[in-house]
Structures are given as C-alpha cells and as structure tokens.
Short mmCIF file of C-alpha atoms in Angstrom, two decimals:
data_model
loop_
_atom_site.label_atom_id
_atom_site.label_comp_id
_atom_site.label_asym_id
_atom_site.label_seq_id
_atom_site.Cartn_x
_atom_site.Cartn_y
_atom_site.Cartn_z
CA UNK A 177 6.24 -12.84 39.41
CA UNK A 178 6.33 -15.95 41.29
CA UNK A 179 9.36 -18.48 41.61
CA UNK A 180 9.68 -22.30 42.49
CA UNK A 181 12.99 -22.59 44.35
CA UNK A 182 14.42 -26.32 44.78
CA UNK A 183 17.70 -26.41 46.96
CA UNK A 184 18.01 -29.22 49.67
CA UNK A 185 21.20 -26.93 51.43
CA UNK A 186 18.83 -25.08 54.28
CA UNK A 187 21.79 -22.38 54.55
CA UNK A 188 21.86 -21.43 50.57
CA UNK A 189 18.01 -22.25 50.21
CA UNK A 190 16.67 -19.62 52.78
CA UNK A 191 19.38 -17.21 51.62
CA UNK A 192 18.53 -17.56 48.08
CA UNK A 193 14.66 -16.82 49.14
CA UNK A 194 15.02 -14.34 51.19
CA UNK A 195 17.59 -12.26 48.65
CA UNK A 196 14.52 -13.02 45.56
CA UNK A 197 11.90 -12.17 47.87
CA UNK A 198 13.64 -8.87 48.25
CA UNK A 199 14.40 -8.30 44.88
CA UNK A 200 10.62 -8.53 44.27
CA UNK A 201 10.46 -12.17 43.03
CA UNK A 202 8.93 -13.99 45.90
CA UNK A 203 10.03 -17.63 46.07
CA UNK A 204 8.83 -21.06 47.51
CA UNK A 205 11.49 -22.99 48.96
CA UNK A 206 11.37 -26.97 48.82
CA UNK A 207 14.17 -29.22 50.14
CA UNK A 208 13.98 -31.89 47.46
CA UNK A 209 12.42 -33.22 44.13
CA UNK A 210 9.07 -34.61 44.99
CA UNK A 211 8.29 -31.54 47.54
CA UNK A 212 8.76 -29.30 44.54
CA UNK A 213 6.50 -31.38 41.99
CA UNK A 214 3.95 -31.10 44.54
CA UNK A 215 4.20 -27.63 44.79
CA UNK A 216 4.37 -27.24 41.05
CA UNK A 217 0.86 -29.01 40.48
CA UNK A 218 -0.56 -27.08 43.45
CA UNK A 219 0.36 -23.39 42.29
CA UNK A 220 1.08 -21.08 39.18
CA UNK A 221 5.02 -20.17 38.68
CA UNK A 222 6.78 -18.21 36.42
CA UNK A 223 9.96 -19.57 37.03
CA UNK A 224 11.90 -22.61 38.38
CA UNK A 225 15.69 -22.61 39.84
CA UNK A 226 16.35 -26.27 40.40
CA UNK A 227 19.30 -27.51 42.72
CA UNK A 228 20.63 -30.80 40.23
CA UNK A 229 22.02 -32.83 43.17
CA UNK A 230 18.99 -33.45 45.81
CA UNK A 231 17.64 -36.37 47.50
CA UNK A 232 14.57 -38.54 46.51
CA UNK A 233 14.31 -36.66 42.96
CA UNK A 234 17.20 -34.74 41.42
CA UNK A 235 17.12 -31.74 39.52
CA UNK A 236 17.14 -33.14 36.06
CA UNK A 237 14.75 -35.79 36.75
CA UNK A 238 12.25 -33.24 38.26
CA UNK A 239 12.84 -30.74 35.22
CA UNK A 240 11.98 -33.49 32.76
CA UNK A 241 8.66 -34.04 34.56
CA UNK A 242 8.00 -30.68 34.80
CA UNK A 243 8.35 -30.37 30.91
CA UNK A 244 5.30 -32.88 30.59
CA UNK A 245 3.11 -30.33 32.54
CA UNK A 246 4.53 -27.42 31.16
CA UNK A 247 6.72 -26.92 27.90
CA UNK A 248 7.47 -23.36 28.16
CA UNK A 249 8.09 -22.56 31.90
CA UNK A 250 11.53 -21.23 32.27
CA UNK A 251 14.15 -23.48 34.28
CA UNK A 252 17.43 -22.37 35.43
CA UNK A 253 19.69 -25.28 36.79
CA UNK A 254 22.34 -24.63 40.22
CA UNK A 255 25.00 -27.24 40.74
CA UNK A 256 28.51 -27.75 42.41
CA UNK A 257 29.14 -30.02 39.30
CA UNK A 258 31.22 -28.05 36.53
CA UNK A 259 31.51 -31.01 33.95
CA UNK A 260 30.54 -30.03 30.53
CA UNK A 261 28.29 -33.02 30.36
CA UNK A 262 26.31 -31.92 33.25
CA UNK A 263 25.79 -28.76 31.20
CA UNK A 264 24.75 -30.65 28.06
CA UNK A 265 22.46 -32.58 29.77
CA UNK A 266 20.71 -29.54 31.35
CA UNK A 267 20.32 -27.98 28.32
CA UNK A 268 18.95 -31.32 26.27
CA UNK A 269 16.64 -31.75 29.38
CA UNK A 270 15.06 -28.31 28.53
CA UNK A 271 16.81 -25.96 30.50
CA UNK A 272 17.02 -22.16 29.85
CA UNK A 273 20.34 -21.52 31.85
CA UNK A 274 22.89 -23.17 34.21
CA UNK A 275 24.71 -21.33 37.38
CA UNK A 276 27.71 -23.36 38.74
CA UNK A 277 28.14 -22.83 42.77
CA UNK A 278 29.35 -20.66 44.13
CA UNK A 279 27.86 -17.98 42.07
CA UNK A 280 27.00 -14.55 42.64
CA UNK A 281 23.10 -13.63 43.40
CA UNK A 282 23.21 -10.63 41.49
CA UNK A 283 24.07 -12.83 38.02
CA UNK A 284 21.18 -15.15 38.95
CA UNK A 285 18.70 -12.19 38.97
CA UNK A 286 20.23 -10.69 35.99
CA UNK A 287 20.08 -14.00 34.06
CA UNK A 288 16.38 -14.51 35.59
CA UNK A 289 15.21 -11.36 34.36
CA UNK A 290 16.79 -11.71 30.76
CA UNK A 291 14.72 -15.39 30.71
CA UNK A 292 11.51 -13.80 32.02
CA UNK A 293 11.54 -10.73 29.26
CA UNK A 294 11.93 -13.73 26.85
CA UNK A 295 9.31 -16.03 28.56
CA UNK A 296 6.79 -12.77 28.37
CA UNK A 297 7.04 -11.70 24.78
CA UNK A 298 6.56 -15.61 23.90
CA UNK A 299 3.48 -15.75 26.14
CA UNK A 300 1.85 -12.59 24.25
CA UNK A 301 2.24 -14.24 20.96
CA UNK A 302 1.09 -17.83 22.33
CA UNK A 303 -2.02 -16.31 24.80
CA UNK A 304 -4.21 -17.50 21.88
CA UNK A 305 -2.91 -20.90 21.30
CA UNK A 306 -3.31 -21.31 25.02
CA UNK A 307 -7.04 -20.69 25.35
CA UNK A 308 -8.47 -21.84 22.05
CA UNK A 309 -8.02 -25.60 20.89
CA UNK A 310 -9.13 -27.40 17.80
CA UNK A 311 -10.05 -30.64 18.47
CA UNK A 312 -11.41 -32.72 15.42
CA UNK A 313 -14.80 -31.10 14.42
CA UNK A 314 -14.83 -29.25 17.92
CA UNK A 315 -13.47 -25.87 18.68
CA UNK A 316 -12.61 -25.41 22.30
CA UNK A 317 -12.47 -22.47 24.18
CA UNK A 318 -10.89 -23.00 27.74
CA UNK A 319 -11.28 -19.69 28.73
CA UNK A 320 -14.77 -18.96 28.19
CA UNK A 321 -15.45 -22.66 28.85
CA UNK A 322 -17.54 -23.31 25.80
CA UNK A 323 -17.51 -26.39 23.28
CA UNK A 324 -18.62 -25.52 19.92
CA UNK A 325 -19.39 -27.76 16.68
CA UNK A 326 -21.63 -26.99 13.76
CA UNK A 327 -22.56 -23.74 15.00
CA UNK A 328 -23.72 -25.06 18.53
CA UNK A 329 -22.05 -24.73 21.68
CA UNK A 330 -22.07 -26.49 24.64
CA UNK A 331 -21.24 -24.48 28.26
CA UNK A 332 -18.82 -26.67 30.24
CA UNK A 333 -18.73 -26.45 33.98
CA UNK A 334 -15.06 -25.01 35.27
CA UNK A 335 -14.30 -28.62 36.27
CA UNK A 336 -15.10 -30.11 32.79
CA UNK A 337 -12.88 -27.25 31.12
CA UNK A 338 -9.96 -27.70 33.24
CA UNK A 339 -9.82 -31.42 32.62
CA UNK A 340 -10.53 -31.20 28.57
CA UNK A 341 -7.66 -28.54 28.91
CA UNK A 342 -4.90 -30.46 30.28
CA UNK A 343 -5.82 -33.26 27.73
CA UNK A 344 -5.79 -30.54 24.98
CA UNK A 345 -2.62 -29.78 26.33
CA UNK A 346 -1.41 -33.07 26.03
CA UNK A 347 -3.14 -34.33 23.17
CA UNK A 348 -1.44 -37.58 22.02
CA UNK A 349 0.41 -38.08 25.32
CA UNK A 350 -0.12 -40.42 28.21
CA UNK A 351 -1.05 -38.65 31.47
CA UNK A 352 -1.45 -40.72 34.70
CA UNK A 353 -4.75 -40.37 36.94
CA UNK A 354 -2.36 -38.96 39.82
CA UNK A 355 -0.74 -36.41 38.12
CA UNK A 356 -4.44 -34.99 36.72
CA UNK A 357 -5.75 -35.30 40.18
CA UNK A 358 -3.10 -33.34 41.59
CA UNK A 359 -3.11 -30.54 38.82
CA UNK A 360 -6.87 -29.96 39.18
CA UNK A 361 -7.92 -31.16 42.54
CA UNK A 362 -4.80 -30.63 44.31
CA UNK A 363 -4.74 -34.52 45.60
CA UNK A 364 -5.35 -37.91 44.24
CA UNK A 365 -7.61 -38.90 46.83
CA UNK A 366 -9.97 -41.73 46.21
CA UNK A 367 -12.99 -39.40 46.44
CA UNK A 368 -11.35 -36.95 44.11
CA UNK A 369 -10.68 -40.06 42.01
CA UNK A 370 -14.42 -40.83 42.03
CA UNK A 371 -15.54 -37.47 40.68
CA UNK A 372 -13.14 -37.21 38.19
CA UNK A 373 -14.56 -40.38 36.58
CA UNK A 374 -18.06 -38.79 36.51
CA UNK A 375 -16.40 -35.69 34.50
CA UNK A 376 -14.61 -37.92 32.11
CA UNK A 377 -17.96 -39.44 31.40
CA UNK A 378 -19.81 -36.41 30.97
CA UNK A 379 -16.78 -34.95 28.45
CA UNK A 380 -16.86 -38.60 26.59
CA UNK A 381 -20.50 -37.82 26.07
CA UNK A 382 -20.08 -34.13 24.77
CA UNK A 383 -17.14 -35.28 22.31
CA UNK A 384 -19.11 -38.38 20.91
CA UNK A 385 -20.41 -36.69 17.87
CA UNK A 386 -17.10 -37.02 16.48
CA UNK A 387 -15.88 -40.38 16.53
CA UNK A 388 -12.05 -39.53 15.49
CA UNK A 389 -11.76 -38.14 19.15
CA UNK A 390 -10.79 -40.88 21.94
CA UNK A 391 -10.60 -40.35 25.34
CA UNK A 392 -8.54 -43.86 26.24
CA UNK A 393 -8.33 -45.66 29.46
CA UNK A 394 -4.38 -47.01 29.63
CA UNK A 395 -4.66 -50.03 32.05
CA UNK A 396 -2.72 -49.24 35.18
CA UNK A 397 -1.26 -45.94 33.52
CA UNK A 398 -4.45 -43.14 33.15
CA UNK A 399 -5.61 -41.90 29.95
CA UNK A 400 -4.78 -40.67 26.57
CA UNK A 401 -6.54 -38.12 24.02
CA UNK A 402 -6.09 -38.80 20.59
CA UNK A 403 -7.92 -37.39 17.43
CA UNK A 404 -7.78 -39.21 14.35
#
C-alpha cells in the first residue's frame, strides 16, 4: 500500500508521513496541490490524504482533477474547518472521508484501513472490466496488449496499449495533451509530444476499420475518443 499525502504544514506533514510509514503505509509527502498532482500522474497510489487549505491548488480542486484520472481511488480530506458546507462539498467532490484538525492519528489509520478494505473488495470485482474494453467492433485487452476484431488480433506495443487504455478509461471525455504526456511519459516535453503524435497515428490506423470510432483532435485542448 502506498499513500499520497498533501499537507502544507511542514511539521504536521512530516509527522503524518513518519507515523503512516511506521504503521506500514509508506507515504509520499507533497507541500501543495500542484506538486501532489504531478506525483499522482507519475506514480501508483492506493489512497490519497489531502489537506483542504493548500497553496497553488486547494485540496478540493486537486481532488476534482484526480477524479478525472481515477474515479475510484479513495480520498480523505483533512481540514481546520468544521463547517457543514465544507464537509458536504468534500463528499460531493467524491471524498471518502473527512477529518477535522486536530485529529487522532490512530483514528486516521483506522478510517484508512476501513476504506482500503472496501476498495480492495471492489477492485477484485472490477479487475476484468479495467483490463478488457469493448470498443465498437473491437475488443481491447490492455493486459495482453491486443486489439481484436472479426477474429483477427493486432499486437500493440506497450506505449500504444497505454495510450489506448487511457482513452478507453475516459471514453467521450476530453483529455489534455499535458495530462496524457505526464501520465504515460512522465513529462510533457516537446520531444515526448512528437513521439505521442506518432503513436496516435498508429492507433487511428488500427481502428479505421470501424468508422464509428473517432479519435478527435480538440483544438487548444487535447483529444477525445468517441464511439458511435
């Protein structure tokens, strides 16, 4: 289990990181919302703990952007506020739990473990749906990296499979170039962007047999894949 921790208070952040690690939950500590988002797209995490009041990007805004990339990862909010509206906003955004400072660290870990148990049960049920995608007349197996239609199978490269999977997971939703590049290549440099364009051309070629599938360029935004 690995935790993404975003807390701008250096003393509390360090204390939390050390306590979670001691309890068997290694945590990456970030000091603001932008740093946390960059860490999230570069690494795999099992649970997020976000302070609500942070510089550059607050915890609620960060959670909204995280939810665009991963609708299921558990999120716990930490805040000095105790207002009912803030609590409701946290749950509306998709938070799984909410702790008001000051809080007991043992209680935080207990809540984490309860959420993770539920999450693991759901993951075991949804594992196949996160691996196999029906895309028009095609079946895409992300784990085997194969794209199959009419009994014929096309083997994809790892990069092609990663790209196609991210579009399948966000079917019908706009994805920015920067987000895709950071999620797959680790940064959005010019050279990685040119490399991505080459792979997108190949993916379009593989899918052209089914004209109901479109991978659309969104001018100034990025891309969107639609079916039908």
